[in-house]
Amino acid sequence: MAHILLRELDIPNIKDIDVYLAHEGYQGLRKAIAEHTPDEVIDIVKASGLRGRGGAGFPTGVKWGFVPKDVFPKYVAVNADESEPGTFKDRQLMENNPHQVLEGALICAYAIQAEAVYIYIRGEYWDIADWLDEAIEKARARGFIGENILGSGWSCEIYTHRGAGAYICGEETALLESLEGKRGHPRLRPPFPASVGLYGKPTVINNVETLANLPYILDKGAEAYRQFGTEGSPGTKIFCLSGHVNNPGNYELPFGGETTLRKLIFELGGGTRSGKPVKGILPAGASGAILPATDEVLDTPLDYESLRPFGSSLGSASLIILDESVNMAWAANKMIHFFSHESCGQCTPCREGTYWLRRLYERLERGEADLYDVETMKNIAAQMLGKSICALGDFATNPVLGTIQHFGEDYEAVLGGDGSGDASPDEKEAAATEAAAD
Amino acid sequence: MADTVKITIDDIEYEVPAGMNLVDAAKLCGVDIPVFCYHPKLGYAGNCRMCLVELGTPRRNRETGEMELAWFPRLQTACTQTVVDGMSIRTRSEKVRDGRRIILELLLSSHPLDCPICDKGGECPLQNLTMEHGPETSRMYWEDKMHLGKHIPLGELIYLDQERCIHCARCIRFQRLVADDPVLGFDQRGRRQRIITSSTPPFDSIFSGNTTDICPVGALTTADFRFNARPWEMVQVATICSHTPEGSNMYFDTRPDREAGGRTTIKRVMPRQNEQVNEIWLSDKSRFVHHYMEHPDRLTRPLIRKGGKLVEATWEEALEEIARQLQAAEAEVAGIAGGRLSNEDFFAFQKLIRGQGSNNLAAYPARVAGAEFVAQVGVGVGTNFLDVGEGDAILVVASDLHEEAPIWWLRVKAAAERGATLIVLNGRETRLDKFATHRIRYAYGEEVATLNAMLGSLDDEHIQPEREVEGLEETLRHARGFEASPELAAAAKAFAGAENAILIVGGEGVGAETSHNLAQAASNLLIATGHVGRPNNGLIIVWGAANSQGAFDMGIHHRYGPGYQPVEQPGLDYAGIIAALKSNDLKALYIAGADPVFDDWLMEEALRATNAYIIVQDMFLTQTADLADVVLPTQSIAEKEGTYTSGERRVQRFYQAIEPIGESKADREIFLTLAQKLGHGEARTVAGLIFNQDIAGAVPQYAGITYQALARVEKQFPDVGGEDLYYGGTSYPNRHGLGVQWPVAAEDESAGLVVRPAEAGSRLTATDSALVVVPVTVLYDAEPVMQKTQLLRQRVPAPYAALNPADAARLGIEAGDMLEITSDGHAIRVMAVLDETAPRGAAIVPRRLQAQGAPLAAVVAPVVRLERIGA
């Protein structure tokens, strides 16, 4: 199958605008403008069934449809912050197929009649930001960006904006705050960005990969797009494969059907480097709950819904493969450390909870924890759920709850003391008081 | 508040105002939803997650089309909800209690739990809510707690304990939303997130102290109170701010102190809620300046000049001598009284001077005049800036409210944010401009002309006096002789057409005479447009002192006695007194609570030249006292009781907080003792009796007001303090009186109103070498009481003149140059500061940054560069 997104694998040097144009480049945008009203574009995207690739899987056309028609100016924010551990798909798209991303952003901007597109790009991608700036200039020179685009009377600018290294700025409302020059603190919703977004104006925030699907949809039509994937999750998805596999990297595959974890890990990924069996899979970087590598899991066709029965989700499809050499309590510690470091600090449960959990995992790592502490971890994580403004506070509970649920024995293996770990809360308290008195 | 909605809280249905925040609505129904970050004056931030409730909202069932209650599967923050009809919440379910318990456990996980040494201990929302809703023990290992910085000065006034901070952002939001000084913010993230200040100097805000009240933990504390006393040890004594004219209600929190030898001292000042006056806010001057009251430099015994020197004397000796001198002087005496005296003091003072047969009375500072216009068209009883909003208008002329009356600035700004039309007329940019709908710049000297032009620009449709007005034709004819720019005419129209309109008149740049004319012009505009005699309509004058309004009410004036009743034989005004001193037409001058020499070189010259006997009564040996023949030690507001009248004419009581310093006596007591010695008759000295009997009898406006009535309180919203301190902060509920506003003439609908053409001055113009030197008021000046308050003194700038860079370039002046400004033969030395907001041709010179450091009114004067500092 030819790629829809990672087209540089089929067409060398497609990052060059001339090569891109020679291969149907900007055809989607041309058709959108020449043949459709903005509302028709939204209808086509709705019909395509395209879902957001940032992780939530929300239908893109529906999201655009929430934007009020009569409020101006409107904006498009491109989420290129790509900071989920194990995610590196947007980077490859922007590096090797930048015009497809720009074209997608312009189609979105046309559909909602935005006057500017802001590409919020991860700060570490400074080189890519430079290249994108060059690509923007080249597209502008061809009349795709700027005043009166393709004679349509509609004008739109594209700007890149570099993040400063905070994971939370990949959360769409924190991204908007950061774009406005403020601290990256997620906003309370409602109101949603579609009505009150950047600078208080209607804003669509889409992931890079989401946008990269649009040129194909507009050029070939919603039906053509739906030949890939499933009814509920049409199209193709870039799977970021990393961890203990021989061939890590990005793989673009259609949703569902033959696309399974087994195919990704053993066929495309070439199995584990150690040759040891796969123990667990993180399907959505650090944010999704870990999956045990059972046959059932490995053979499930992957789409947005199929991992739900296992208590996890596909998210941005950043698959981190862990083999049998890994103690999952150790892995959870790494992830909790990450969330504790990246919690913005706004909401009590996430700010305090991630820090507390981190300290408990450090105890575990030092061999000082017992079963009571593991119970506490479980309880804190369970209590953090659903109590914060954004999803980070919920995501942070996944490594804890998932690993304890599926790999309880890994915890038992690292418990300290006599390993029985059944000190009662009162005894613990007495010990803590004593420690404090020292 | 016509619209209400029905909501259900824990299965009980209530009717609450539509559009209200759910936490407030529950509060109104007597249901406490615990909060940390939410504050009724700040709105919601939704970050502490303490207010989680089970929430059900009415939704239409798509299949049946029926409305039904849909419960959110997860707990929701109440503070982010606005009540809607049919909303239902559960606040006591197991799920909610679990939620609260874990939030508190989490909040306390890295909290230092140092309540026993924390200033907030005993009045701490975190402590209280933990007792009510929290777990009894923590599962956090003590040694796992994160340690952060302690004792971090955010400025000279406020200290931060980063460990105690629960990141509610109330302080940040107060500074941004209420004070418009967005100088606080968060730094770092996660558990390391901390409050920082981003300004230079740090925490640059005149409202910074309020953050310590609304801080729900002991993270923010004041420099003068931290580790100083426990809340439960202190006795709260109700008082009134004695420094600016808003009449801010506050408490002196007092305690006997070992370091003061067991004497009761003022440990701190806290706001005392009065939603009609200062709500729950105080300026930092109100809060921190009290330290002068217990300063060792306070005068403790009378001083008599002997052999050219002031030496200590007994009261008996001093009073005998004064009585002898006054006896001899007969009617050739004059009195000047400063605006920090109480109404009872003023009343006794005018009685003493008038008992001599003299009407030579002047209130100090004398530069702002026009109280008789307030008596006619002052704001109606019941006026409350909180009620001013969309459809209403506020006009501020010749005042920098932020510096002259900070609480009014806060409230006027908030009214503008609620949609009121704000019109700002000034010769320069002030901090109110940002919120103004109409910003009008006039040339200095054209203040009255500008108000006249506004009146003149109105067509008949907008002239709606609504009753008989004497002199209207003539006044309108006169006003139409002034030309209004289209912008000014538009502002006039907006003012006239507003539902309610308040006109605030300051005295920036003008002298006493122009100030009087400005009040006349303001009064004309109000009467002609029908904005008088009703709540939220009328005149407010920005007085130069806290109780100037009371001084005029009590008859400290050369033309009228108590209650604005004209005297038969007008006496000398302030300028007249100076002239009479010089010509030796006065035999004695009594200056009480005023330090005119500090401001006015003409007064110094006169006092040095005169043969008159000079009596000065003050707390410190001021520059004026230094030239006196006798100096009497008097008490600060903390040592006596009595009443003040605010600029909104609210008469308010204050109570004695500490024992008198040394042998100092209350001003009224001294005056009345002297009056008795002079044979003016027996007199009451008890403040309450003076108020209820003497003042009520002599001042018709006060006739219906009793001392007791001033102490009345009623329930206010929002609730603060006590059980509710988690909600409104540590501001205290008012248990000692909300005060009473006295009615003005216009409120009697049958009363005739009078307008007169307001005489306008002409534009002051800069020349090649001279600039228009404009004296302005700054909150942090170097007046003697500020000098005695170490904490605030640090924020007082060195004397300076702000020049427009273009003028500076023209005159060859650079920033930092030392300038000499000479007017009337008096030279002022100030540092040049270049400021884009200074109007072309003007030098803005703050008064009272040094002795005699500014002209009394705007004047064209040569500005010369003396030397270049650091060049």
Tab-separated table of N, CA and C in Angstrom, chain B residues 104-163:
chain	number	residue	atom	x	y	z
B	104	LEU	N	-7.931	17.467	50.992
B	104	LEU	CA	-7.243	17.995	52.169
B	104	LEU	C	-5.990	17.193	52.490
B	105	GLU	N	-6.098	15.870	52.352
B	105	GLU	CA	-4.905	15.067	52.631
B	105	GLU	C	-3.793	15.430	51.656
B	106	LEU	N	-4.184	15.650	50.408
B	106	LEU	CA	-3.186	16.022	49.403
B	106	LEU	C	-2.603	17.409	49.691
B	107	LEU	N	-3.479	18.353	50.041
B	107	LEU	CA	-3.002	19.703	50.328
B	107	LEU	C	-2.014	19.694	51.492
B	108	LEU	N	-2.283	18.816	52.450
B	108	LEU	CA	-1.432	18.781	53.635
B	108	LEU	C	-0.199	17.898	53.448
B	109	SER	N	-0.152	17.178	52.301
B	109	SER	CA	0.920	16.193	52.169
B	109	SER	C	2.289	16.851	52.244
B	110	SER	N	2.446	17.990	51.568
B	110	SER	CA	3.747	18.641	51.668
B	110	SER	C	3.684	19.913	52.512
B	111	HIS	N	2.574	20.090	53.186
B	111	HIS	CA	2.431	21.275	54.049
B	111	HIS	C	3.291	21.083	55.299
B	112	PRO	N	3.956	22.143	55.784
B	112	PRO	CA	4.859	21.939	56.926
B	112	PRO	C	4.159	21.652	58.259
B	113	LEU	N	2.855	21.857	58.334
B	113	LEU	CA	2.114	21.612	59.583
B	113	LEU	C	2.757	22.333	60.773
B	114	ASP	N	3.172	23.567	60.512
B	114	ASP	CA	3.818	24.339	61.581
B	114	ASP	C	2.836	25.302	62.235
B	115	CYS	N	1.587	24.851	62.342
B	115	CYS	CA	0.532	25.693	62.932
B	115	CYS	C	0.945	26.349	64.255
B	116	PRO	N	1.658	25.642	65.127
B	116	PRO	CA	1.979	26.269	66.411
B	116	PRO	C	2.817	27.541	66.296
B	117	ILE	N	3.544	27.710	65.198
B	117	ILE	CA	4.299	28.960	65.074
B	117	ILE	C	3.823	29.788	63.896
B	118	CYS	N	2.710	29.375	63.308
B	118	CYS	CA	2.241	30.076	62.105
B	118	CYS	C	1.300	31.210	62.501
B	119	ASP	N	1.501	32.373	61.870
B	119	ASP	CA	0.660	33.531	62.188
B	119	ASP	C	-0.803	33.286	61.885
B	120	LYS	N	-1.066	32.387	60.925
B	120	LYS	CA	-2.449	32.147	60.534
B	120	LYS	C	-3.128	31.181	61.511
B	121	GLY	N	-2.315	30.488	62.308
B	121	GLY	CA	-2.869	29.512	63.226
B	121	GLY	C	-3.971	30.137	64.070
B	122	GLY	N	-5.129	29.486	64.099
B	122	GLY	CA	-6.231	30.051	64.873
B	122	GLY	C	-7.221	30.795	64.009
B	123	GLU	N	-6.784	31.211	62.849
B	123	GLU	CA	-7.731	31.852	61.918
B	123	GLU	C	-7.380	31.416	60.510
B	124	CYS	N	-7.125	30.107	60.397
B	124	CYS	CA	-6.613	29.576	59.143
B	124	CYS	C	-7.667	28.721	58.450
B	125	PRO	N	-8.072	29.089	57.257
B	125	PRO	CA	-9.040	28.263	56.530
B	125	PRO	C	-8.563	26.825	56.358
B	126	LEU	N	-7.274	26.633	56.131
B	126	LEU	CA	-6.792	25.264	55.944
B	126	LEU	C	-6.960	24.457	57.230
B	127	GLN	N	-6.636	25.112	58.342
B	127	GLN	CA	-6.802	24.465	59.641
B	127	GLN	C	-8.286	24.130	59.879
B	128	ASN	N	-9.128	25.122	59.669
B	128	ASN	CA	-10.549	24.931	59.957
B	128	ASN	C	-11.183	23.868	59.065
B	129	LEU	N	-10.878	23.950	57.769
B	129	LEU	CA	-11.501	22.991	56.862
B	129	LEU	C	-10.955	21.588	57.081
B	130	THR	N	-9.688	21.511	57.528
B	130	THR	CA	-9.140	20.191	57.845
B	130	THR	C	-9.872	19.592	59.037
B	131	MET	N	-10.112	20.421	60.043
B	131	MET	CA	-10.841	19.936	61.209
B	131	MET	C	-12.228	19.444	60.797
B	132	GLU	N	-12.835	20.160	59.872
B	132	GLU	CA	-14.203	19.859	59.478
B	132	GLU	C	-14.285	18.691	58.490
B	133	HIS	N	-13.409	18.687	57.517
B	133	HIS	CA	-13.580	17.738	56.415
B	133	HIS	C	-12.389	16.811	56.191
B	134	GLY	N	-11.292	17.060	56.881
B	134	GLY	CA	-10.067	16.349	56.532
B	134	GLY	C	-9.910	15.020	57.243
B	135	PRO	N	-8.891	14.262	56.830
B	135	PRO	CA	-8.584	13.024	57.523
B	135	PRO	C	-7.880	13.367	58.833
B	136	GLU	N	-7.937	12.452	59.776
B	136	GLU	CA	-7.304	12.748	61.067
B	136	GLU	C	-5.806	12.571	60.995
B	137	THR	N	-5.385	11.644	60.136
B	137	THR	CA	-3.947	11.414	60.014
B	137	THR	C	-3.575	11.458	58.546
B	138	SER	N	-2.287	11.580	58.314
B	138	SER	CA	-1.805	11.591	56.942
B	138	SER	C	-1.035	10.312	56.669
B	139	ARG	N	-1.129	9.841	55.438
B	139	ARG	CA	-0.369	8.666	55.065
B	139	ARG	C	0.994	9.053	54.495
B	140	MET	N	1.209	10.371	54.387
B	140	MET	CA	2.484	10.843	53.832
B	140	MET	C	3.578	10.647	54.863
B	141	TYR	N	4.711	10.112	54.432
B	141	TYR	CA	5.859	10.024	55.343
B	141	TYR	C	6.406	11.431	55.566
B	142	TRP	N	6.623	11.756	56.801
B	142	TRP	CA	7.056	13.107	57.129
B	142	TRP	C	8.301	13.504	56.339
B	143	GLU	N	9.251	12.562	56.258
B	143	GLU	CA	10.520	12.912	55.596
B	143	GLU	C	10.383	12.958	54.078
B	144	ASP	N	9.216	12.584	53.563
B	144	ASP	CA	9.021	12.658	52.111
B	144	ASP	C	8.504	14.024	51.657
B	145	LYS	N	8.191	14.860	52.614
B	145	LYS	CA	7.640	16.171	52.263
B	145	LYS	C	8.652	16.980	51.463
B	146	MET	N	8.140	17.790	50.554
B	146	MET	CA	9.040	18.659	49.812
B	146	MET	C	9.342	19.901	50.649
B	147	HIS	N	10.588	20.267	50.657
B	147	HIS	CA	10.962	21.476	51.392
B	147	HIS	C	11.278	22.598	50.436
B	148	LEU	N	10.697	23.743	50.743
B	148	LEU	CA	10.884	24.909	49.884
B	148	LEU	C	11.263	26.090	50.758
B	149	GLY	N	11.453	27.218	50.115
B	149	GLY	CA	11.951	28.398	50.816
B	149	GLY	C	10.988	28.956	51.844
B	150	LYS	N	11.555	29.460	52.930
B	150	LYS	CA	10.756	30.117	53.965
B	150	LYS	C	11.281	31.540	54.139
B	151	HIS	N	10.494	32.376	54.762
B	151	HIS	CA	10.891	33.761	55.048
B	151	HIS	C	11.403	34.482	53.803
B	152	ILE	N	10.674	34.351	52.712
B	152	ILE	CA	11.131	35.004	51.492
B	152	ILE	C	10.412	36.346	51.355
B	153	PRO	N	11.159	37.441	51.395
B	153	PRO	CA	10.479	38.736	51.259
B	153	PRO	C	9.998	38.932	49.824
B	154	LEU	N	8.694	39.163	49.659
B	154	LEU	CA	8.185	39.490	48.327
B	154	LEU	C	8.317	40.982	48.080
B	155	GLY	N	8.590	41.692	49.131
B	155	GLY	CA	8.779	43.128	49.107
B	155	GLY	C	9.142	43.449	50.536
B	156	GLU	N	9.147	44.722	50.909
B	156	GLU	CA	9.458	45.031	52.303
B	156	GLU	C	8.294	44.675	53.223
B	157	LEU	N	7.090	44.612	52.645
B	157	LEU	CA	5.913	44.489	53.499
B	157	LEU	C	5.411	43.061	53.663
B	158	ILE	N	5.624	42.242	52.655
B	158	ILE	CA	4.999	40.913	52.632
B	158	ILE	C	6.063	39.829	52.520
B	159	TYR	N	5.934	38.802	53.367
B	159	TYR	CA	6.849	37.662	53.324
B	159	TYR	C	6.106	36.413	52.863
B	160	LEU	N	6.835	35.576	52.144
B	160	LEU	CA	6.250	34.348	51.613
B	160	LEU	C	6.907	33.135	52.257
B	161	ASP	N	6.068	32.188	52.679
B	161	ASP	CA	6.550	30.878	53.099
B	161	ASP	C	6.096	29.909	52.010
B	162	GLN	N	7.023	29.478	51.178
B	162	GLN	CA	6.653	28.666	50.012
B	162	GLN	C	6.094	27.307	50.413
B	163	GLU	N	6.512	26.814	51.573
B	163	GLU	CA	6.028	25.499	51.986
B	163	GLU	C	4.557	25.527	52.377
